[in-house]
CSV table of N, CA, C and O in Angstrom, one decimal:
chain,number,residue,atom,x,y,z
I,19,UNK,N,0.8,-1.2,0.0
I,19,UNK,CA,0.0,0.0,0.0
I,19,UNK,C,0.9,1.3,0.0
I,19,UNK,O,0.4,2.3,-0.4
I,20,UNK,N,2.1,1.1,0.4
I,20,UNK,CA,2.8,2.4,0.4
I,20,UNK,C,3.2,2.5,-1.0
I,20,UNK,O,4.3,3.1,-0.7
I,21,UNK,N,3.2,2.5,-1.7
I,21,UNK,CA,3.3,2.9,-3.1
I,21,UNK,C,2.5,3.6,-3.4
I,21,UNK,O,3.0,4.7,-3.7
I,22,UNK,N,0.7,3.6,-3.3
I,22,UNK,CA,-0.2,4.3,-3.5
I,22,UNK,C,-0.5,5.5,-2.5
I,22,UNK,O,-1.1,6.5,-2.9
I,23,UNK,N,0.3,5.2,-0.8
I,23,UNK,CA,-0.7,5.6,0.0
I,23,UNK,C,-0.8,7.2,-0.1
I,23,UNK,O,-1.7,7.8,0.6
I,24,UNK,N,0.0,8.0,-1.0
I,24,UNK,CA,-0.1,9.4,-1.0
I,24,UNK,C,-1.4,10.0,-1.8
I,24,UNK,O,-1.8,11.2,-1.7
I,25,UNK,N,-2.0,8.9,-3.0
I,25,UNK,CA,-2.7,9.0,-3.7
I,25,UNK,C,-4.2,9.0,-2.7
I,25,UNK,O,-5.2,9.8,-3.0
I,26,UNK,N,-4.3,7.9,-1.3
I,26,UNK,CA,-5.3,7.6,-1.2
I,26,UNK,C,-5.8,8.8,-0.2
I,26,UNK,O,-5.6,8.9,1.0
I,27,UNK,N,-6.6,9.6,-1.0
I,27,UNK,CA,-7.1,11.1,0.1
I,27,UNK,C,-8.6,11.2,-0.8
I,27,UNK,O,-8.8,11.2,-2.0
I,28,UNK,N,-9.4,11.1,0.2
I,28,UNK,CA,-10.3,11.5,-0.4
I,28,UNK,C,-11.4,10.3,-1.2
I,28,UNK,O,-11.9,10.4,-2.3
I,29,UNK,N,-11.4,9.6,-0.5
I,29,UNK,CA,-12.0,8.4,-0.5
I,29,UNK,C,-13.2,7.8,-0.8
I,29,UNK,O,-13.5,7.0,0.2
I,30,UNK,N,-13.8,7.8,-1.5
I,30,UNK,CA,-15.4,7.4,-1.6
I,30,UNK,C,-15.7,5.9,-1.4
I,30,UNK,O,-16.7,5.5,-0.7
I,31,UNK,N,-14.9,5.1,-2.1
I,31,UNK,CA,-14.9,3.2,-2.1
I,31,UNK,C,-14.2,2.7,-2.0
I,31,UNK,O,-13.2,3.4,-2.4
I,32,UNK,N,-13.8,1.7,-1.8
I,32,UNK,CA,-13.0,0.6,-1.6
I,32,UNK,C,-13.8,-0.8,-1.8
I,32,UNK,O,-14.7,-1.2,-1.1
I,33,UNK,N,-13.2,-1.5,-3.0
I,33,UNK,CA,-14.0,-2.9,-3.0
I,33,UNK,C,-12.4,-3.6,-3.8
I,33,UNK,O,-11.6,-3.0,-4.6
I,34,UNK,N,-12.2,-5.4,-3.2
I,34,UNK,CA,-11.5,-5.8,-3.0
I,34,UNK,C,-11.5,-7.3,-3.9
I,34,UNK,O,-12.7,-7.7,-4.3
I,35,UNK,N,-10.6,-8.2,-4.3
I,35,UNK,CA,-10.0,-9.2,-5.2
I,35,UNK,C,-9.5,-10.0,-3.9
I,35,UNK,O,-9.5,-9.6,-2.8
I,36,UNK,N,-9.2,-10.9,-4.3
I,36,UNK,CA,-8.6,-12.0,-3.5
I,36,UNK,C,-7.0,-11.3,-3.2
I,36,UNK,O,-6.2,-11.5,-2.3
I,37,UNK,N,-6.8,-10.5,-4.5
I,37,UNK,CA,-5.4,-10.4,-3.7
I,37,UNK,C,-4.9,-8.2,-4.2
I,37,UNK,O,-3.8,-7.8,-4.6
I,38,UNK,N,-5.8,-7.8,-4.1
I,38,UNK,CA,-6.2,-6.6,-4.8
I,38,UNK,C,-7.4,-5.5,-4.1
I,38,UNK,O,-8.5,-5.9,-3.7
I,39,UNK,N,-7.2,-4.4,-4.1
I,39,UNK,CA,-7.7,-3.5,-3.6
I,39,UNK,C,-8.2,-2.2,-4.8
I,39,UNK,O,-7.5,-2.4,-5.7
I,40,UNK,N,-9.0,-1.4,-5.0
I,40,UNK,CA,-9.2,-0.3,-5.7
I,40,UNK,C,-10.0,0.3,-5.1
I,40,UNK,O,-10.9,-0.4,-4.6
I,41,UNK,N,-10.1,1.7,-5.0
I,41,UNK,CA,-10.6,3.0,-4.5
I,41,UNK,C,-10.8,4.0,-5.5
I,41,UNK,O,-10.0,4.5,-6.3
I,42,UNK,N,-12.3,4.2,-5.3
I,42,UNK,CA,-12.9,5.3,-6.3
I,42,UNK,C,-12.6,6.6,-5.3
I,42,UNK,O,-12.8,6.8,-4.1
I,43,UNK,N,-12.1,7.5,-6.4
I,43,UNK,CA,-11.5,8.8,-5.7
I,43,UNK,C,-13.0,10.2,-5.5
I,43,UNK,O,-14.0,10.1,-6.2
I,44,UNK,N,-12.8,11.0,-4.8
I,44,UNK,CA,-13.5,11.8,-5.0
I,44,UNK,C,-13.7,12.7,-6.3
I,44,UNK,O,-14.8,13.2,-6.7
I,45,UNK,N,-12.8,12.8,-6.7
I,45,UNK,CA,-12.6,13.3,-8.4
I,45,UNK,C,-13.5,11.8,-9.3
I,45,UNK,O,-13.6,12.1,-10.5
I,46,UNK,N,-13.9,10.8,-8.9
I,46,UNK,CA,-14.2,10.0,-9.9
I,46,UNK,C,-13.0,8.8,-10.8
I,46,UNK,O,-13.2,8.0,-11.7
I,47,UNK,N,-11.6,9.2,-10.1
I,47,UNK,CA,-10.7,8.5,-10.9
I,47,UNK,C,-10.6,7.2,-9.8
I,47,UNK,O,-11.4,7.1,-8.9
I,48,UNK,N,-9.2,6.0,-10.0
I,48,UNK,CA,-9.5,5.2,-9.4
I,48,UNK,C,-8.0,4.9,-9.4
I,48,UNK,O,-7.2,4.9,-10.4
I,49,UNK,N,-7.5,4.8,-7.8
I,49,UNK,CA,-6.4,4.4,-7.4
I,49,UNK,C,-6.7,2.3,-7.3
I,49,UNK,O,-7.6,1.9,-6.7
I,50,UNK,N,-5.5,1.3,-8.1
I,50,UNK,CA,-5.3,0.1,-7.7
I,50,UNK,C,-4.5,-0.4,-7.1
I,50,UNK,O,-3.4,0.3,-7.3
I,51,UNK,N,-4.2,-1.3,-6.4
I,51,UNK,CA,-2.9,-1.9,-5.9
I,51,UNK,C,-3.5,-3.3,-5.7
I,51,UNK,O,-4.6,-3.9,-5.9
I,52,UNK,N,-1.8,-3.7,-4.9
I,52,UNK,CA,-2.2,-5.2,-4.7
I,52,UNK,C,-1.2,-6.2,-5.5
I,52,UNK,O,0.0,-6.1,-5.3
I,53,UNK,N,-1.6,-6.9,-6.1
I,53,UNK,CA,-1.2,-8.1,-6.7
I,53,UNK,C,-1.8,-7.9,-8.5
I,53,UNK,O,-2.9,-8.1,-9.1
I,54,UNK,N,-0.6,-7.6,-9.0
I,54,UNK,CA,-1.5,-7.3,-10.5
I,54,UNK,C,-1.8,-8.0,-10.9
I,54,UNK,O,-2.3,-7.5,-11.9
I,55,UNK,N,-1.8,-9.3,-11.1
I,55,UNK,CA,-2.5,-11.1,-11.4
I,55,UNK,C,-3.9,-10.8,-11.2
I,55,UNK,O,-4.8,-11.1,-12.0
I,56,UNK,N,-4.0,-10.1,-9.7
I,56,UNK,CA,-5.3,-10.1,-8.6
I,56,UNK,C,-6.4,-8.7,-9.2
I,56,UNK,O,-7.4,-8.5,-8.7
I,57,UNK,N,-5.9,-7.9,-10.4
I,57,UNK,CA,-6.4,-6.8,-10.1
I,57,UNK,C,-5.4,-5.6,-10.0
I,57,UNK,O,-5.9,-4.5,-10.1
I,58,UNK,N,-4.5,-5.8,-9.8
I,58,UNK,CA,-3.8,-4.7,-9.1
I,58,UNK,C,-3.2,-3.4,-9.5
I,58,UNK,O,-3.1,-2.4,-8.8
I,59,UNK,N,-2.9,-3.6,-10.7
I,59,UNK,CA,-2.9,-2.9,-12.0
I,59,UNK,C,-3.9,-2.8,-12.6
I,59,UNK,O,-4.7,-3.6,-13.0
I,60,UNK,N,-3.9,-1.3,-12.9
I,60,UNK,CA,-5.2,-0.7,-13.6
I,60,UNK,C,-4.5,0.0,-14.7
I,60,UNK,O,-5.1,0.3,-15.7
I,61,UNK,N,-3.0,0.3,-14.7
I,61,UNK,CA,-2.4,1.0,-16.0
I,61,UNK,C,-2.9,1.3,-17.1
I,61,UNK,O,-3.1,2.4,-17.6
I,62,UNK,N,-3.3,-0.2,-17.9
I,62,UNK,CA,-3.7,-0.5,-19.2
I,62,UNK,C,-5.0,0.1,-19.3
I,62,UNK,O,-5.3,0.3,-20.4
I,63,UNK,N,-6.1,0.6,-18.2
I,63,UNK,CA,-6.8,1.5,-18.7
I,63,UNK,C,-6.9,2.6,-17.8
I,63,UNK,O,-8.0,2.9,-17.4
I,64,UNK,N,-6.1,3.2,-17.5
I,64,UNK,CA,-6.1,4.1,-16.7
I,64,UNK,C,-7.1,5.3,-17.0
I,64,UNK,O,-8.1,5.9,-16.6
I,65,UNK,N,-6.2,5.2,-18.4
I,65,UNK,CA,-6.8,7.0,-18.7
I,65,UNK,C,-8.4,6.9,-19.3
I,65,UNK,O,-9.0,7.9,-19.8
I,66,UNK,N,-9.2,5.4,-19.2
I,66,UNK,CA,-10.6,5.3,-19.2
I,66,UNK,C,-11.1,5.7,-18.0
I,66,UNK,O,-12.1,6.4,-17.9
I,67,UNK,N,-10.4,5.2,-17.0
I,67,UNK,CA,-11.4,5.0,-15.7
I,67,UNK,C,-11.5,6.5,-15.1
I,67,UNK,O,-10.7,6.8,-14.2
I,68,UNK,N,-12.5,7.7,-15.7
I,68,UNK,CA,-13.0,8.8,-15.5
I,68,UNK,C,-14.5,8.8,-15.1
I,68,UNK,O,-15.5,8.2,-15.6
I,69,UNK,N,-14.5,9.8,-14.2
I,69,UNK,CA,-16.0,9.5,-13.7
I,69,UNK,C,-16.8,8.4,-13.6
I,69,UNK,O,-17.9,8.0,-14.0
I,70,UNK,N,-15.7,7.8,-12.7
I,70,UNK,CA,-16.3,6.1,-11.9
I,70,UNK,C,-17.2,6.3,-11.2
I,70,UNK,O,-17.4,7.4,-10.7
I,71,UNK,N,-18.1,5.3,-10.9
I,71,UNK,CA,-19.4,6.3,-10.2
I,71,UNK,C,-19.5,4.8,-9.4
I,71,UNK,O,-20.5,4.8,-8.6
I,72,UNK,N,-18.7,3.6,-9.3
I,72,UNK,CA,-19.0,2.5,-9.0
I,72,UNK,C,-18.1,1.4,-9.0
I,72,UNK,O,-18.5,0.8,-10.0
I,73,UNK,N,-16.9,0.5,-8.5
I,73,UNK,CA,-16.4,-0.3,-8.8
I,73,UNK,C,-16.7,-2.0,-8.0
I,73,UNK,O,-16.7,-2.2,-6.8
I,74,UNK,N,-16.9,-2.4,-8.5
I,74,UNK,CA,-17.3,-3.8,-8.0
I,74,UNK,C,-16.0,-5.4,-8.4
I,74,UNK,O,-15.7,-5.9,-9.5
I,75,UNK,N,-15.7,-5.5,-6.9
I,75,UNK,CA,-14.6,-7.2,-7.2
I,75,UNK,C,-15.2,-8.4,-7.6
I,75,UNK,O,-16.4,-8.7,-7.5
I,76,UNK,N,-14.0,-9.0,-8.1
I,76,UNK,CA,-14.8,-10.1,-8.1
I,76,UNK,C,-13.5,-11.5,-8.0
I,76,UNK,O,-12.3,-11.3,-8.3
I,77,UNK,N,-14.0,-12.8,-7.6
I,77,UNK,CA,-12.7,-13.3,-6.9
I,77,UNK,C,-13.2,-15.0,-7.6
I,77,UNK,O,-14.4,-15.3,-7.4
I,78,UNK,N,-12.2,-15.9,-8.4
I,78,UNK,CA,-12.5,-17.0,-8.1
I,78,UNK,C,-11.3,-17.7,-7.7
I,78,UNK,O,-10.2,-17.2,-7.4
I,79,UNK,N,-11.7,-19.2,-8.0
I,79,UNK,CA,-9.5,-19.7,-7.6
I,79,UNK,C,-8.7,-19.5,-8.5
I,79,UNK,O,-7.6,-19.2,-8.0
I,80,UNK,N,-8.7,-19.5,-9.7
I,80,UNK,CA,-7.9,-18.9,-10.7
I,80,UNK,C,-7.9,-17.5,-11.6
I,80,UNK,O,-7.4,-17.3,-12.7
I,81,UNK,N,-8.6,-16.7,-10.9
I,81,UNK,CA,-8.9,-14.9,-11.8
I,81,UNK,C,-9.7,-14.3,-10.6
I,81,UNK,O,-10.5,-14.8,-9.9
I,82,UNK,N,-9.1,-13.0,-10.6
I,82,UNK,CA,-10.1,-11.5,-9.7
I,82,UNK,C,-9.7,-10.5,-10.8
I,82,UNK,O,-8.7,-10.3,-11.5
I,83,UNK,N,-11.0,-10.1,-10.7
I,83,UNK,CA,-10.7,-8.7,-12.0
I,83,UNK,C,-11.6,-8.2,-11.0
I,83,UNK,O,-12.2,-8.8,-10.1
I,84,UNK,N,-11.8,-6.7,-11.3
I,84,UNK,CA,-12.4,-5.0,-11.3
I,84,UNK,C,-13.6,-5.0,-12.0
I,84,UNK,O,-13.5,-6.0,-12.7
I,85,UNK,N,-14.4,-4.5,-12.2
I,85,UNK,CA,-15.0,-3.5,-13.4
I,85,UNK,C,-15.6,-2.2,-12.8
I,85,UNK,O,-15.7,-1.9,-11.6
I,86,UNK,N,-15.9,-1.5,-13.6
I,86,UNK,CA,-15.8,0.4,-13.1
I,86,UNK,C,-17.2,0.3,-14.0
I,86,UNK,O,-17.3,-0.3,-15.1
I,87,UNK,N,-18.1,1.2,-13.4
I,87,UNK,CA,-18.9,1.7,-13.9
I,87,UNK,C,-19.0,3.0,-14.3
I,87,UNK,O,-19.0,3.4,-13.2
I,88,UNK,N,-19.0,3.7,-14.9
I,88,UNK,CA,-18.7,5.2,-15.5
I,88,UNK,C,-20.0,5.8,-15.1
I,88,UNK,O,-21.0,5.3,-14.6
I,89,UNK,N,-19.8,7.1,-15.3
I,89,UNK,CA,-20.8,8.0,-15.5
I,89,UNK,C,-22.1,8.0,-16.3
I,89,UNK,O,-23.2,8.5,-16.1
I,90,UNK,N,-21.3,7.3,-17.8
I,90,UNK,CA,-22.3,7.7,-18.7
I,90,UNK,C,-22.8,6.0,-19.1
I,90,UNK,O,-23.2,5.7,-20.3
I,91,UNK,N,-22.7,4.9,-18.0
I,91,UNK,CA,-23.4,4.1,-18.3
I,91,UNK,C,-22.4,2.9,-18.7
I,91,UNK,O,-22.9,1.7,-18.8
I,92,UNK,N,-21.0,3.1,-18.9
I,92,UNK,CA,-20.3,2.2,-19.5
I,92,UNK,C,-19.4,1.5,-18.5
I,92,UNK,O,-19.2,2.0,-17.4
I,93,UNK,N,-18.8,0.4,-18.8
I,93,UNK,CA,-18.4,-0.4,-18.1
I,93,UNK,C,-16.6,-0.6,-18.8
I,93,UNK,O,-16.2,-0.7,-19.9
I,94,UNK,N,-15.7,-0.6,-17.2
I,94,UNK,CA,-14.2,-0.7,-17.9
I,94,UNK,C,-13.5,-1.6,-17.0
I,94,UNK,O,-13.2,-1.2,-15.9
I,95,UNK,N,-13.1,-2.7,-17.5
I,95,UNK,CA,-12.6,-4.0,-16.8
I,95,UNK,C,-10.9,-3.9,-16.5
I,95,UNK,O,-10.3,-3.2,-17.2
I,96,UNK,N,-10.2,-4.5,-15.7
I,96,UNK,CA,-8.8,-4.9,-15.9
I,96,UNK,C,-9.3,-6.1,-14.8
I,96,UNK,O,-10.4,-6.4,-14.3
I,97,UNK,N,-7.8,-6.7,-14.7
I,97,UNK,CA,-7.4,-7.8,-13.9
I,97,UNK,C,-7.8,-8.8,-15.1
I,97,UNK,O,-8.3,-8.5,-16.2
I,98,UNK,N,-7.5,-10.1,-14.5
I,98,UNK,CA,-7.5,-11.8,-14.2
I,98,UNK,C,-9.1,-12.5,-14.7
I,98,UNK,O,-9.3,-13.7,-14.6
């Protein structure tokens, strides 16, 4: 978590992966960490995940991914 922890101010959610964490910001963007297998990495869509209004985990024995719900109805995945 200390990699992120200067990012995490301002906090609206937190929902979690088997081995992964993501936090929707008050701006609507989304800080990830963790285990990027698990989720943890959100890089590859970073510059999507605007005006998150929602993120929900999800965990089985071999894959946890994210998905973000947007503002205008759309949906933006990473992880496993």
């Amino acid at each position: 978590c200390s990699a992120v922890q200067d990012q995490l101010r301002n906090v609206k959610q937190i929902q979690a992966t088997s081995g992964a964490f993501a936090a929707i910001l008050s701006d609507g963007s989304v800080v990830a960490w963790g285990n990027s297998d698990r989720g943890g990495a959100c890089s590859a869509v970073q510059d999507q995940l605007r005006n998150v209004q929602e993120v929900h985990g999800t965990s089985g024995a071999f894959a946890a991914a994210f998905a973000a719900i947007l503002a205008d109805g759309s949906v933006v995945t990473w992880g496993h």
